[in-house]
Amino acid sequence: MSEQRVFNFSAGPAVLPEVVLREAQRDLFALPGVGASILEVSHRGKEFVEILHAAEANLRKLLAIPENYQVLFLQGGSRLQFSMIPMNLLGDGVADYITTGSWGKNAADEAQKEGSINIAWDGKSTNYDRLPAASAVNLSKNAVYAYFTSNETIQGVQWPKEPDAAEVPLVCDASSDFLSRPVELDKYAVLYACAQKNAGPAGVTVVIIRDDLLARCPERLGGMLNYKNHAENESCYNTPPTFAIYVLKLVTDWLLRDIGGLDKMDELNREKAGWMYDAIDNSNGFYNGHAQADCRSLMNVTFRLPNDDLQAKFLKEASAVALANLKGHRSVGGIRASIYNAMPEQGVARLVEFMEKFRQENG
Ligand code: PMP
């Protein structure tokens, strides 16, 4: 880490691998062999098309994406997907939403504007601190899809593996744990993620969609809203976010080359999260975790201190030692340490050390 950089625990846009920032910086003036910046070349030109194909190939390799799935690079963030999913897939049917946090709730609210949905489970009554027992999920008989959020970024609640939706096509918002671990994609109909946590900068959203779902996309939808149209135009129906896709390619290069794939990434993430949760569990209740132990997020570690004054002091002192952006989301309060793929182990070690010292001084 160079001296000027802090350890950045932001929930997103979030820390990127230092080597990626340096590569992007180096190539910003002129891409090797091209003589122009990535910011200056046409999205229809050979140079960018090669980058787009390489980004897709990297994703296919990392996630073992089966042949019968399309990989789309879209704009509008994950929030646009809250609308595009029902616009394209709901039709006259009913979709099940399993809401385990704020983002799932937002997605359900948007879907409601497009058609019929069934809230199969909602964790609001316990302030979204847990996952449902399988028997508590009230799936409807003939749902056209079942929707869930694999990692609730605000509450720090993560599914260890996907819920069982039987034959119903499973749709997943994986925005905040995308590329953090392997996924059995053939269990999913759609998996999507905005890039700005684990995959790159804000501006591009990856949508992985099984081919047969494209037949459902209504012709009457505007071109930008129709998955089938984006698939047929290989994500270049309009000008795609070329720079964001380029950085996503660099991040996926890093995952393949420096990390060695998603099994290894998962191992590192488990190690880092383990240190954080040990610090919470061994604090004699000074630090109080938000999520129940069986669904604690490996990406967003949420906890509270005994009172607001101590919380403010914690944030101030952490920031003074270059541990930045630890404030929890305003709707939950407390502390949130986002420890995505690119958060170095030293960053988490430094935070854990700080937490211990702070507890001794203030506990
Ligand atoms: N879903 C999840 C799980 C998120 O964490 C976020 C962003 N924090 C969103 C959706 C919304 O993403 P965007 O801001 O790209 O629309």
Short mmCIF file of C-alpha atoms and ligand atoms in Angstrom, two decimals:
data_model
loop_
_atom_site.label_atom_id
_atom_site.label_comp_id
_atom_site.label_asym_id
_atom_site.label_seq_id
_atom_site.Cartn_x
_atom_site.Cartn_y
_atom_site.Cartn_z
CA MET A 1 0.00 0.00 0.00
CA SER A 2 1.31 3.36 -0.88
CA GLU A 3 1.46 5.92 1.90
CA GLN A 4 -1.37 8.17 0.76
CA ARG A 5 -3.98 5.45 0.61
CA VAL A 6 -6.27 4.63 3.52
CA PHE A 7 -7.81 1.24 4.22
CA ASN A 8 -11.18 1.92 2.64
CA PHE A 9 -14.11 0.01 4.18
CA SER A 10 -16.73 1.71 2.00
CA ALA A 11 -19.77 -0.39 1.01
CA GLY A 12 -19.58 0.77 -2.60
CA PRO A 13 -18.15 2.16 -4.70
CA ALA A 14 -15.47 0.31 -2.84
CA VAL A 15 -11.81 -0.55 -2.69
CA LEU A 16 -10.23 -1.87 -5.89
CA PRO A 17 -7.04 -3.92 -6.14
CA GLU A 18 -4.09 -1.57 -6.12
CA VAL A 19 -2.56 -3.31 -9.12
CA VAL A 20 -5.77 -2.65 -11.10
CA LEU A 21 -5.67 1.06 -10.28
CA ARG A 22 -2.08 1.19 -11.42
CA GLU A 23 -2.82 -0.64 -14.66
CA ALA A 24 -5.76 1.64 -15.40
CA GLN A 25 -3.62 4.67 -14.61
CA ARG A 26 -0.78 3.44 -16.78
CA ASP A 27 -3.03 2.70 -19.76
CA LEU A 28 -5.30 5.71 -19.42
CA PHE A 29 -3.17 7.88 -21.65
CA ALA A 30 -2.72 5.26 -24.36
CA LEU A 31 -3.71 1.60 -24.41
CA PRO A 32 -0.67 -0.52 -25.31
CA GLY A 33 -0.49 -0.96 -29.07
CA VAL A 34 -3.49 1.30 -29.70
CA GLY A 35 -2.16 4.82 -29.26
CA ALA A 36 -5.42 6.11 -27.77
CA SER A 37 -7.04 5.95 -24.37
CA ILE A 38 -9.80 3.51 -23.52
CA LEU A 39 -11.83 6.70 -23.01
CA GLU A 40 -11.35 7.64 -26.65
CA VAL A 41 -11.96 4.50 -28.70
CA SER A 42 -15.22 3.47 -30.34
CA HIS A 43 -17.30 0.77 -28.73
CA ARG A 44 -17.60 -0.77 -32.20
CA GLY A 45 -13.86 -0.77 -32.83
CA LYS A 46 -11.70 -3.87 -32.62
CA GLU A 47 -9.84 -2.62 -29.52
CA PHE A 48 -12.91 -2.28 -27.35
CA VAL A 49 -14.66 -5.36 -28.72
CA GLU A 50 -11.61 -7.39 -27.70
CA ILE A 51 -11.82 -5.94 -24.18
CA LEU A 52 -15.54 -6.72 -24.01
CA HIS A 53 -14.96 -10.31 -25.14
CA ALA A 54 -12.09 -10.72 -22.71
CA ALA A 55 -14.23 -9.43 -19.83
CA GLU A 56 -16.95 -11.91 -20.73
CA ALA A 57 -14.46 -14.76 -21.13
CA ASN A 58 -12.98 -13.98 -17.70
CA LEU A 59 -16.42 -14.03 -16.08
CA ARG A 60 -17.29 -17.28 -17.83
CA LYS A 61 -14.08 -18.84 -16.57
CA LEU A 62 -14.32 -17.56 -13.00
CA LEU A 63 -17.97 -18.50 -12.53
CA ALA A 64 -18.01 -21.52 -14.86
CA ILE A 65 -20.96 -19.93 -16.65
CA PRO A 66 -22.71 -22.60 -18.73
CA GLU A 67 -23.02 -22.15 -22.51
CA ASN A 68 -26.76 -21.62 -22.36
CA TYR A 69 -26.43 -18.40 -20.36
CA GLN A 70 -25.92 -14.92 -21.78
CA VAL A 71 -23.63 -12.40 -20.08
CA LEU A 72 -24.91 -8.83 -20.49
CA PHE A 73 -23.14 -5.61 -19.54
CA LEU A 74 -25.85 -3.05 -18.79
CA GLN A 75 -26.22 0.38 -17.26
CA GLY A 76 -28.64 1.85 -14.74
CA GLY A 77 -27.16 0.05 -11.73
CA SER A 78 -28.80 -2.74 -9.82
CA ARG A 79 -31.78 -0.54 -9.21
CA LEU A 80 -32.71 -0.66 -12.88
CA GLN A 81 -32.73 -4.45 -12.53
CA PHE A 82 -35.35 -4.10 -9.80
CA SER A 83 -37.62 -2.95 -12.65
CA MET A 84 -36.19 -4.82 -15.64
CA ILE A 85 -36.57 -8.21 -13.98
CA PRO A 86 -40.35 -7.91 -13.57
CA MET A 87 -40.79 -5.98 -16.85
CA ASN A 88 -39.16 -8.82 -18.75
CA LEU A 89 -40.13 -11.88 -16.76
CA LEU A 90 -43.31 -11.30 -14.80
CA GLY A 91 -46.00 -11.12 -17.49
CA ASP A 92 -49.41 -12.02 -16.05
CA GLY A 93 -47.88 -14.37 -13.50
CA VAL A 94 -46.90 -14.05 -9.85
CA ALA A 95 -43.31 -13.80 -8.59
CA ASP A 96 -42.13 -14.74 -5.11
CA TYR A 97 -39.86 -12.33 -3.23
CA ILE A 98 -37.86 -13.49 -0.21
CA THR A 99 -36.85 -10.25 1.48
CA THR A 100 -33.97 -10.48 3.93
CA GLY A 101 -32.99 -6.80 3.97
CA SER A 102 -33.41 -3.31 2.56
CA TRP A 103 -32.36 -4.14 -1.00
CA GLY A 104 -34.73 -7.06 -1.33
CA LYS A 105 -37.49 -4.84 0.02
CA ASN A 106 -36.66 -2.12 -2.53
CA ALA A 107 -36.69 -4.71 -5.31
CA ALA A 108 -40.08 -6.01 -4.22
CA ASP A 109 -41.51 -2.48 -4.07
CA GLU A 110 -40.40 -1.81 -7.63
CA ALA A 111 -41.68 -5.17 -8.89
CA GLN A 112 -45.07 -4.42 -7.38
CA LYS A 113 -45.40 -1.54 -9.84
CA GLU A 114 -45.08 -3.99 -12.73
CA GLY A 115 -47.44 -6.77 -11.71
CA SER A 116 -48.30 -9.36 -9.08
CA ILE A 117 -45.82 -10.40 -6.48
CA ASN A 118 -46.01 -12.50 -3.37
CA ILE A 119 -43.82 -11.66 -0.38
CA ALA A 120 -42.81 -15.22 0.43
CA TRP A 121 -40.97 -14.09 3.55
CA ASP A 122 -40.00 -10.77 5.07
CA GLY A 123 -37.46 -10.27 7.84
CA LYS A 124 -38.58 -6.80 8.83
CA SER A 125 -40.04 -7.77 12.23
CA THR A 126 -36.54 -8.61 13.52
CA ASN A 127 -34.95 -5.67 11.70
CA TYR A 128 -33.56 -7.94 8.97
CA ASP A 129 -31.06 -9.81 11.10
CA ARG A 130 -31.71 -13.33 9.85
CA LEU A 131 -32.64 -15.73 7.07
CA PRO A 132 -35.91 -17.65 7.06
CA ALA A 133 -36.15 -21.28 8.05
CA ALA A 134 -36.92 -23.21 4.83
CA SER A 135 -40.35 -24.12 6.25
CA ALA A 136 -41.21 -20.44 6.82
CA VAL A 137 -40.88 -19.44 3.17
CA ASN A 138 -44.32 -19.21 1.72
CA LEU A 139 -43.72 -19.93 -1.97
CA SER A 140 -46.71 -19.63 -4.27
CA LYS A 141 -47.86 -22.53 -6.39
CA ASN A 142 -46.93 -21.46 -9.88
CA ALA A 143 -44.54 -18.58 -9.44
CA VAL A 144 -42.89 -17.36 -12.64
CA TYR A 145 -39.72 -16.69 -10.67
CA ALA A 146 -38.46 -16.56 -7.09
CA TYR A 147 -36.27 -13.60 -6.16
CA PHE A 148 -33.70 -13.19 -3.39
CA THR A 149 -30.69 -11.04 -2.46
CA SER A 150 -27.63 -13.19 -1.79
CA ASN A 151 -26.00 -10.58 0.43
CA GLU A 152 -27.86 -7.71 2.05
CA THR A 153 -25.25 -4.98 1.99
CA ILE A 154 -26.88 -2.74 4.60
CA GLN A 155 -27.75 -5.35 7.22
CA GLY A 156 -24.80 -7.69 6.58
CA VAL A 157 -26.98 -10.78 6.10
CA GLN A 158 -25.77 -13.32 3.56
CA TRP A 159 -27.18 -16.61 2.28
CA PRO A 160 -24.51 -19.31 2.73
CA LYS A 161 -26.08 -20.92 -0.33
CA GLU A 162 -29.11 -20.18 -2.46
CA PRO A 163 -32.63 -20.97 -1.18
CA ASP A 164 -34.32 -24.00 -2.64
CA ALA A 165 -36.99 -22.84 -5.08
CA ALA A 166 -37.58 -26.30 -6.54
CA GLU A 167 -38.52 -25.93 -10.23
CA VAL A 168 -39.21 -22.19 -10.04
CA PRO A 169 -36.60 -20.06 -11.89
CA LEU A 170 -34.39 -18.43 -9.30
CA VAL A 171 -33.43 -14.76 -9.70
CA CYS A 172 -30.64 -13.36 -7.56
CA ASP A 173 -29.36 -9.89 -6.77
CA ALA A 174 -25.71 -10.72 -6.09
CA SER A 175 -24.55 -7.10 -6.14
CA SER A 176 -22.48 -7.24 -3.00
CA ASP A 177 -21.05 -10.75 -3.08
CA PHE A 178 -20.51 -11.20 -6.82
CA LEU A 179 -17.19 -12.92 -7.56
CA SER A 180 -16.50 -13.39 -3.86
CA ARG A 181 -17.10 -17.13 -3.99
CA PRO A 182 -18.05 -19.84 -6.49
CA VAL A 183 -21.74 -20.12 -7.40
CA GLU A 184 -23.61 -23.08 -8.87
CA LEU A 185 -25.02 -21.06 -11.71
CA ASP A 186 -27.14 -23.82 -13.15
CA LYS A 187 -29.41 -23.39 -10.14
CA TYR A 188 -30.18 -19.83 -11.26
CA ALA A 189 -32.25 -18.36 -14.07
CA VAL A 190 -30.83 -14.87 -13.60
CA LEU A 191 -27.97 -13.60 -11.45
CA TYR A 192 -27.03 -9.96 -11.62
CA ALA A 193 -24.68 -7.52 -9.89
CA CYS A 194 -23.66 -3.92 -10.19
CA ALA A 195 -19.88 -3.72 -10.44
CA GLN A 196 -19.01 -1.14 -7.83
CA LYS A 197 -18.36 -3.49 -4.91
CA ASN A 198 -16.37 -6.49 -6.11
CA ALA A 199 -16.09 -6.19 -9.85
CA GLY A 200 -15.07 -2.68 -10.84
CA PRO A 201 -16.27 0.91 -10.81
CA ALA A 202 -19.86 2.16 -10.82
CA GLY A 203 -21.46 2.28 -14.25
CA VAL A 204 -21.79 -1.31 -15.36
CA THR A 205 -24.14 -4.03 -14.16
CA VAL A 206 -23.55 -7.64 -15.14
CA VAL A 207 -26.67 -9.69 -15.88
CA ILE A 208 -26.23 -13.42 -16.36
CA ILE A 209 -29.42 -14.83 -17.82
CA ARG A 210 -30.40 -18.30 -19.03
CA ASP A 211 -31.30 -18.36 -22.72
CA ASP A 212 -34.81 -19.70 -22.36
CA LEU A 213 -35.83 -16.70 -20.22
CA LEU A 214 -35.23 -14.39 -23.18
CA ALA A 215 -38.29 -15.80 -24.90
CA ARG A 216 -40.40 -14.19 -22.19
CA CYS A 217 -39.21 -10.62 -22.82
CA PRO A 218 -42.17 -8.68 -24.24
CA GLU A 219 -41.66 -7.07 -27.66
CA ARG A 220 -43.50 -3.94 -26.56
CA LEU A 221 -40.73 -3.01 -24.09
CA GLY A 222 -38.47 -0.12 -25.01
CA GLY A 223 -35.20 -1.29 -26.52
CA MET A 224 -33.06 -0.36 -23.55
CA LEU A 225 -35.38 -2.25 -21.20
CA ASN A 226 -35.44 -5.54 -23.09
CA TYR A 227 -32.90 -8.24 -22.19
CA LYS A 228 -33.43 -9.98 -25.51
CA ASN A 229 -32.45 -6.85 -27.37
CA HIS A 230 -29.26 -6.46 -25.32
CA ALA A 231 -28.42 -10.15 -25.85
CA GLU A 232 -28.97 -9.92 -29.62
CA ASN A 233 -26.74 -6.85 -29.78
CA GLU A 234 -24.01 -8.35 -27.56
CA SER A 235 -24.36 -5.52 -25.01
CA CYS A 236 -23.73 -2.90 -27.70
CA TYR A 237 -27.31 -1.87 -28.53
CA ASN A 238 -26.25 1.57 -27.41
CA THR A 239 -22.84 2.78 -26.26
CA PRO A 240 -21.94 0.58 -23.30
CA PRO A 241 -19.97 1.95 -20.32
CA THR A 242 -16.64 1.26 -21.97
CA PHE A 243 -14.37 2.41 -19.17
CA ALA A 244 -16.26 0.50 -16.48
CA ILE A 245 -16.15 -2.67 -18.60
CA TYR A 246 -12.43 -2.17 -19.14
CA VAL A 247 -11.79 -1.92 -15.39
CA LEU A 248 -14.01 -4.96 -14.81
CA LYS A 249 -11.76 -6.81 -17.23
CA LEU A 250 -8.72 -5.76 -15.20
CA VAL A 251 -10.36 -6.87 -11.94
CA THR A 252 -11.25 -10.26 -13.39
CA ASP A 253 -7.71 -10.60 -14.79
CA TRP A 254 -6.49 -9.98 -11.23
CA LEU A 255 -8.84 -12.62 -9.83
CA LEU A 256 -7.61 -15.19 -12.32
CA ARG A 257 -3.92 -14.26 -12.35
CA ASP A 258 -3.08 -13.04 -8.83
CA ILE A 259 -5.73 -14.69 -6.68
CA GLY A 260 -6.14 -17.94 -8.60
CA GLY A 261 -9.93 -18.11 -8.96
CA LEU A 262 -13.00 -17.99 -6.78
CA ASP A 263 -12.29 -20.98 -4.53
CA LYS A 264 -9.16 -19.22 -3.42
CA MET A 265 -10.96 -15.86 -3.17
CA ASP A 266 -13.60 -17.49 -0.97
CA GLU A 267 -10.91 -18.92 1.29
CA LEU A 268 -9.31 -15.49 1.72
CA ASN A 269 -12.68 -13.85 2.34
CA ARG A 270 -13.58 -16.44 4.99
CA GLU A 271 -10.29 -15.83 6.71
CA LYS A 272 -10.76 -12.04 6.79
CA ALA A 273 -14.38 -12.26 7.95
CA GLY A 274 -13.38 -14.82 10.58
CA TRP A 275 -10.98 -12.33 12.16
CA MET A 276 -13.72 -9.70 12.29
CA TYR A 277 -16.34 -11.95 13.84
CA ASP A 278 -13.84 -13.32 16.35
CA ALA A 279 -13.12 -9.74 17.41
CA ILE A 280 -16.85 -9.17 17.91
CA ASP A 281 -17.49 -12.49 19.68
CA ASN A 282 -14.49 -12.11 22.00
CA SER A 283 -15.39 -8.60 23.10
CA ASN A 284 -17.61 -9.54 26.07
CA GLY A 285 -20.54 -7.83 24.40
CA PHE A 286 -18.74 -4.51 23.82
CA TYR A 287 -19.22 -5.07 20.09
CA ASN A 288 -22.65 -6.32 19.22
CA GLY A 289 -23.09 -7.93 15.79
CA HIS A 290 -26.31 -7.21 13.89
CA ALA A 291 -26.73 -10.44 11.90
CA GLN A 292 -27.44 -13.81 13.49
CA ALA A 293 -24.39 -16.06 13.52
CA ASP A 294 -25.53 -18.48 10.79
CA CYS A 295 -26.00 -15.78 8.15
CA ARG A 296 -23.25 -13.30 8.90
CA SER A 297 -21.98 -11.68 5.77
CA LEU A 298 -18.42 -12.33 4.65
CA MET A 299 -18.55 -8.98 2.84
CA ASN A 300 -20.26 -6.45 5.13
CA VAL A 301 -19.63 -6.83 8.85
CA THR A 302 -22.26 -4.87 10.81
CA PHE A 303 -22.07 -4.17 14.53
CA ARG A 304 -22.86 -1.64 17.24
CA LEU A 305 -21.03 -0.22 20.23
CA PRO A 306 -22.64 0.30 23.65
CA ASN A 307 -23.81 3.84 22.83
CA ASP A 308 -23.79 6.58 20.20
CA ASP A 309 -21.02 8.58 21.84
CA LEU A 310 -18.66 5.61 21.76
CA GLN A 311 -19.67 4.92 18.18
CA ALA A 312 -18.76 8.47 17.15
CA LYS A 313 -15.47 8.22 19.03
CA PHE A 314 -14.73 4.88 17.37
CA LEU A 315 -15.25 6.36 13.90
CA LYS A 316 -13.15 9.41 14.65
CA GLU A 317 -10.23 7.48 16.09
CA ALA A 318 -10.39 4.84 13.34
CA SER A 319 -10.26 7.51 10.70
CA ALA A 320 -7.22 9.06 12.39
CA VAL A 321 -5.31 5.81 11.82
CA ALA A 322 -6.39 5.51 8.16
CA LEU A 323 -9.29 3.11 8.74
CA ALA A 324 -11.88 4.91 6.63
CA ASN A 325 -15.59 4.77 5.82
CA LEU A 326 -16.71 2.52 8.66
CA LYS A 327 -19.97 4.30 9.40
CA GLY A 328 -23.00 2.02 9.08
CA HIS A 329 -25.84 2.80 6.70
CA ARG A 330 -28.15 5.48 8.05
CA SER A 331 -31.10 3.09 8.20
CA VAL A 332 -29.32 0.68 10.55
CA GLY A 333 -26.73 2.81 12.31
CA GLY A 334 -23.66 1.43 14.02
CA ILE A 335 -20.54 0.35 12.21
CA ARG A 336 -20.21 -1.43 8.90
CA ALA A 337 -16.88 -2.75 7.74
CA SER A 338 -17.11 -3.77 4.09
CA ILE A 339 -14.30 -6.21 3.44
CA TYR A 340 -14.73 -7.02 -0.22
CA ASN A 341 -12.31 -9.06 -2.32
CA ALA A 342 -9.86 -6.20 -2.75
CA MET A 343 -9.59 -5.30 0.95
CA PRO A 344 -6.07 -6.46 1.80
CA GLU A 345 -5.58 -8.78 4.76
CA GLN A 346 -3.43 -6.09 6.38
CA GLY A 347 -6.46 -3.77 6.36
CA VAL A 348 -8.59 -6.22 8.29
CA ALA A 349 -5.73 -7.07 10.65
CA ARG A 350 -5.25 -3.36 11.35
CA LEU A 351 -8.96 -2.89 12.02
CA VAL A 352 -9.12 -5.86 14.38
CA GLU A 353 -6.12 -4.56 16.27
CA PHE A 354 -7.75 -1.14 16.51
CA MET A 355 -11.01 -2.67 17.77
CA GLU A 356 -9.20 -4.52 20.54
CA LYS A 357 -7.29 -1.43 21.64
CA PHE A 358 -10.40 0.72 21.54
CA ARG A 359 -12.29 -1.79 23.68
CA GLN A 360 -9.53 -1.91 26.26
CA GLU A 361 -9.49 1.86 26.49
CA ASN A 362 -13.25 2.36 26.52
CA GLY A 363 -14.83 -0.90 27.65
N1 PMP B 1 -28.64 -4.35 -4.44
C1 PMP B 1 -27.68 -4.44 -3.51
C2 PMP B 1 -27.51 -5.71 -2.76
C3 PMP B 1 -26.87 -3.33 -3.26
O1 PMP B 1 -25.92 -3.39 -2.32
C4 PMP B 1 -27.05 -2.13 -4.01
C5 PMP B 1 -26.17 -0.91 -3.84
N2 PMP B 1 -25.61 -0.69 -2.65
C6 PMP B 1 -28.07 -2.10 -4.95
C7 PMP B 1 -28.84 -3.23 -5.15
C8 PMP B 1 -28.33 -0.86 -5.76
O2 PMP B 1 -27.30 -0.71 -6.67
P1 PMP B 1 -27.15 0.57 -7.62
O3 PMP B 1 -26.79 1.71 -6.75
O4 PMP B 1 -26.08 0.16 -8.58
O5 PMP B 1 -28.47 0.76 -8.31
#
